[in-house]
Amino acid sequence: MQFEMHDNVKGKAMSYPVTSQPQCATSCYQTQISDWHTGLTDCCNDMPLCLCGTFAPLCLACRISDDFGECCCTPYLPGGLHSLRTGMRERYRIQGSIGHDWAALTFCLPCSLCQMARELKIRE
């Protein structure tokens, strides 16, 4: 393969073989997994949230969605609450799984909403 160099001298293209791959520096991006700051059944630790979660869960869900930076209508969408809880877990690197999120929201909706609201309150 011929090409013209900057000083108008013709020469051959030089190939430089890759002898090593880029490596991660010693200070790679490391993530630390954490837990929820409060348990699923710690609802009574914050009575106003507990009452709101018990008697007006959709209002609390809309507030959580808004505080999390999503549209307040997200809880009304199919799977909206599940995506909020999973998104919160992912953003804050909280241990768990989509299955755990589904179980918490399906079987303990008021407690789960209160836990999510407390988590956002603590992390503000």
PDB file of C-alpha atoms in Angstrom:
ATOM      1  CA  MET A   1       0.000   0.000   0.000  1.00  0.00           C
ATOM      2  CA  GLN A   2       1.484   3.318  -1.062  1.00  0.00           C
ATOM      3  CA  PHE A   3       0.669   6.750   0.311  1.00  0.00           C
ATOM      4  CA  GLU A   4       2.126  10.204   0.099  1.00  0.00           C
ATOM      5  CA  MET A   5       3.728  11.531   3.265  1.00  0.00           C
ATOM      6  CA  HIS A   6       3.711  15.137   4.432  1.00  0.00           C
ATOM      7  CA  ASP A   7       7.148  15.838   3.030  1.00  0.00           C
ATOM      8  CA  ASN A   8       6.015  14.537  -0.374  1.00  0.00           C
ATOM      9  CA  VAL A   9       8.064  11.337  -0.026  1.00  0.00           C
ATOM     10  CA  LYS A  10       6.399   8.130  -1.058  1.00  0.00           C
ATOM     11  CA  GLY A  11       6.673   5.301   1.371  1.00  0.00           C
ATOM     12  CA  LYS A  12       4.974   2.199   2.606  1.00  0.00           C
ATOM     13  CA  ALA A  13       2.259   2.260   5.219  1.00  0.00           C
ATOM     14  CA  MET A  14       3.586   0.962   8.485  1.00  0.00           C
ATOM     15  CA  SER A  15       1.531  -1.391  10.533  1.00  0.00           C
ATOM     16  CA  TYR A  16       1.772  -1.418  14.269  1.00  0.00           C
ATOM     17  CA  PRO A  17       0.421  -4.622  15.777  1.00  0.00           C
ATOM     18  CA  VAL A  18      -1.615  -4.352  18.945  1.00  0.00           C
ATOM     19  CA  THR A  19       0.446  -6.027  21.624  1.00  0.00           C
ATOM     20  CA  SER A  20      -1.717  -5.264  24.629  1.00  0.00           C
ATOM     21  CA  GLN A  21      -5.311  -4.319  25.361  1.00  0.00           C
ATOM     22  CA  PRO A  22      -6.345  -1.285  27.387  1.00  0.00           C
ATOM     23  CA  GLN A  23      -6.426  -2.163  31.046  1.00  0.00           C
ATOM     24  CA  CYS A  24      -8.504  -0.901  33.899  1.00  0.00           C
ATOM     25  CA  ALA A  25      -6.632   1.520  36.119  1.00  0.00           C
ATOM     26  CA  THR A  26      -6.305   0.727  39.800  1.00  0.00           C
ATOM     27  CA  SER A  27      -9.097   3.172  40.569  1.00  0.00           C
ATOM     28  CA  CYS A  28     -11.798   1.572  38.429  1.00  0.00           C
ATOM     29  CA  TYR A  29     -15.352   2.649  38.946  1.00  0.00           C
ATOM     30  CA  GLN A  30     -16.477   0.525  41.837  1.00  0.00           C
ATOM     31  CA  THR A  31     -19.995   0.292  43.102  1.00  0.00           C
ATOM     32  CA  GLN A  32     -20.943  -0.542  46.597  1.00  0.00           C
ATOM     33  CA  ILE A  33     -24.142  -2.473  47.135  1.00  0.00           C
ATOM     34  CA  SER A  34     -26.292  -1.216  49.995  1.00  0.00           C
ATOM     35  CA  ASP A  35     -29.562  -2.135  51.687  1.00  0.00           C
ATOM     36  CA  TRP A  36     -32.768  -0.213  52.189  1.00  0.00           C
ATOM     37  CA  HIS A  37     -32.256   2.186  55.092  1.00  0.00           C
ATOM     38  CA  THR A  38     -35.477   0.965  56.685  1.00  0.00           C
ATOM     39  CA  GLY A  39     -37.222  -2.368  56.566  1.00  0.00           C
ATOM     40  CA  LEU A  40     -40.411  -3.163  54.706  1.00  0.00           C
ATOM     41  CA  THR A  41     -42.389  -3.405  57.945  1.00  0.00           C
ATOM     42  CA  ASP A  42     -40.990  -0.252  59.589  1.00  0.00           C
ATOM     43  CA  CYS A  43     -44.067   1.695  58.509  1.00  0.00           C
ATOM     44  CA  CYS A  44     -44.882   3.078  61.949  1.00  0.00           C
ATOM     45  CA  ASN A  45     -41.496   4.821  62.203  1.00  0.00           C
ATOM     46  CA  ASP A  46     -43.040   7.693  60.216  1.00  0.00           C
ATOM     47  CA  MET A  47     -46.737   7.935  61.118  1.00  0.00           C
ATOM     48  CA  PRO A  48     -47.757  10.537  58.494  1.00  0.00           C
ATOM     49  CA  LEU A  49     -46.288   8.328  55.751  1.00  0.00           C
ATOM     50  CA  CYS A  50     -47.885   5.268  57.331  1.00  0.00           C
ATOM     51  CA  LEU A  51     -51.324   6.865  57.345  1.00  0.00           C
ATOM     52  CA  CYS A  52     -50.926   8.144  53.795  1.00  0.00           C
ATOM     53  CA  GLY A  53     -49.762   4.729  52.584  1.00  0.00           C
ATOM     54  CA  THR A  54     -52.687   3.034  54.320  1.00  0.00           C
ATOM     55  CA  PHE A  55     -55.552   5.351  53.401  1.00  0.00           C
ATOM     56  CA  ALA A  56     -54.313   7.069  50.212  1.00  0.00           C
ATOM     57  CA  PRO A  57     -51.721   4.774  48.592  1.00  0.00           C
ATOM     58  CA  LEU A  58     -52.109   6.231  45.093  1.00  0.00           C
ATOM     59  CA  CYS A  59     -51.537   9.751  46.397  1.00  0.00           C
ATOM     60  CA  LEU A  60     -48.363   8.548  48.107  1.00  0.00           C
ATOM     61  CA  ALA A  61     -47.317   6.687  44.950  1.00  0.00           C
ATOM     62  CA  CYS A  62     -47.728   9.880  42.891  1.00  0.00           C
ATOM     63  CA  ARG A  63     -45.639  11.823  45.407  1.00  0.00           C
ATOM     64  CA  ILE A  64     -42.912   9.145  45.336  1.00  0.00           C
ATOM     65  CA  SER A  65     -42.890   9.209  41.547  1.00  0.00           C
ATOM     66  CA  ASP A  66     -42.617  13.005  41.492  1.00  0.00           C
ATOM     67  CA  ASP A  67     -39.869  13.039  44.153  1.00  0.00           C
ATOM     68  CA  PHE A  68     -37.977  10.387  42.172  1.00  0.00           C
ATOM     69  CA  GLY A  69     -38.047  12.638  39.098  1.00  0.00           C
ATOM     70  CA  GLU A  70     -40.685  10.778  37.122  1.00  0.00           C
ATOM     71  CA  CYS A  71     -44.111  11.850  35.934  1.00  0.00           C
ATOM     72  CA  CYS A  72     -46.665  11.760  38.737  1.00  0.00           C
ATOM     73  CA  CYS A  73     -48.877   9.600  36.486  1.00  0.00           C
ATOM     74  CA  THR A  74     -46.323   6.778  36.382  1.00  0.00           C
ATOM     75  CA  PRO A  75     -48.033   4.770  39.180  1.00  0.00           C
ATOM     76  CA  TYR A  76     -51.203   4.621  37.069  1.00  0.00           C
ATOM     77  CA  LEU A  77     -49.404   2.913  34.178  1.00  0.00           C
ATOM     78  CA  PRO A  78     -49.275  -0.899  34.042  1.00  0.00           C
ATOM     79  CA  GLY A  79     -46.053  -1.883  35.782  1.00  0.00           C
ATOM     80  CA  GLY A  80     -45.359   1.724  36.748  1.00  0.00           C
ATOM     81  CA  LEU A  81     -44.896   1.079  40.463  1.00  0.00           C
ATOM     82  CA  HIS A  82     -42.682  -1.906  39.745  1.00  0.00           C
ATOM     83  CA  SER A  83     -40.468   0.177  37.485  1.00  0.00           C
ATOM     84  CA  LEU A  84     -40.259   2.917  40.111  1.00  0.00           C
ATOM     85  CA  ARG A  85     -39.192   0.513  42.839  1.00  0.00           C
ATOM     86  CA  THR A  86     -36.714  -1.271  40.571  1.00  0.00           C
ATOM     87  CA  GLY A  87     -35.381   2.077  39.316  1.00  0.00           C
ATOM     88  CA  MET A  88     -34.927   3.280  42.876  1.00  0.00           C
ATOM     89  CA  ARG A  89     -33.083   0.097  43.754  1.00  0.00           C
ATOM     90  CA  GLU A  90     -30.824   0.470  40.734  1.00  0.00           C
ATOM     91  CA  ARG A  91     -30.128   4.184  41.271  1.00  0.00           C
ATOM     92  CA  TYR A  92     -29.202   3.740  44.915  1.00  0.00           C
ATOM     93  CA  ARG A  93     -27.493   0.345  44.365  1.00  0.00           C
ATOM     94  CA  ILE A  94     -29.815  -1.420  46.819  1.00  0.00           C
ATOM     95  CA  GLN A  95     -29.664  -5.197  46.954  1.00  0.00           C
ATOM     96  CA  GLY A  96     -32.641  -7.108  45.647  1.00  0.00           C
ATOM     97  CA  SER A  97     -34.252  -8.336  42.490  1.00  0.00           C
ATOM     98  CA  ILE A  98     -37.217  -7.617  40.260  1.00  0.00           C
ATOM     99  CA  GLY A  99     -38.919 -10.634  41.852  1.00  0.00           C
ATOM    100  CA  HIS A 100     -38.494  -9.154  45.327  1.00  0.00           C
ATOM    101  CA  ASP A 101     -39.827  -5.819  44.063  1.00  0.00           C
ATOM    102  CA  TRP A 102     -42.846  -7.550  42.541  1.00  0.00           C
ATOM    103  CA  ALA A 103     -43.573  -9.507  45.732  1.00  0.00           C
ATOM    104  CA  ALA A 104     -43.251  -6.432  47.953  1.00  0.00           C
ATOM    105  CA  LEU A 105     -45.598  -4.368  45.780  1.00  0.00           C
ATOM    106  CA  THR A 106     -48.084  -7.192  45.234  1.00  0.00           C
ATOM    107  CA  PHE A 107     -48.405  -8.476  48.776  1.00  0.00           C
ATOM    108  CA  CYS A 108     -47.424  -5.420  50.888  1.00  0.00           C
ATOM    109  CA  LEU A 109     -48.311  -2.396  48.744  1.00  0.00           C
ATOM    110  CA  PRO A 110     -48.786   0.149  51.583  1.00  0.00           C
ATOM    111  CA  CYS A 111     -45.631  -1.012  53.387  1.00  0.00           C
ATOM    112  CA  SER A 112     -43.634  -1.001  50.145  1.00  0.00           C
ATOM    113  CA  LEU A 113     -44.773   2.525  49.260  1.00  0.00           C
ATOM    114  CA  CYS A 114     -43.878   3.747  52.748  1.00  0.00           C
ATOM    115  CA  GLN A 115     -40.439   2.142  52.479  1.00  0.00           C
ATOM    116  CA  MET A 116     -39.827   3.837  49.137  1.00  0.00           C
ATOM    117  CA  ALA A 117     -40.963   7.219  50.493  1.00  0.00           C
ATOM    118  CA  ARG A 118     -38.727   6.868  53.563  1.00  0.00           C
ATOM    119  CA  GLU A 119     -35.771   5.943  51.345  1.00  0.00           C
ATOM    120  CA  LEU A 120     -36.239   9.044  49.216  1.00  0.00           C
ATOM    121  CA  LYS A 121     -36.622  11.176  52.344  1.00  0.00           C
ATOM    122  CA  ILE A 122     -33.389   9.795  53.825  1.00  0.00           C
ATOM    123  CA  ARG A 123     -31.395  10.164  50.588  1.00  0.00           C
ATOM    124  CA  GLU A 124     -32.437  13.778  49.881  1.00  0.00           C
TER     125      GLU A 124
END
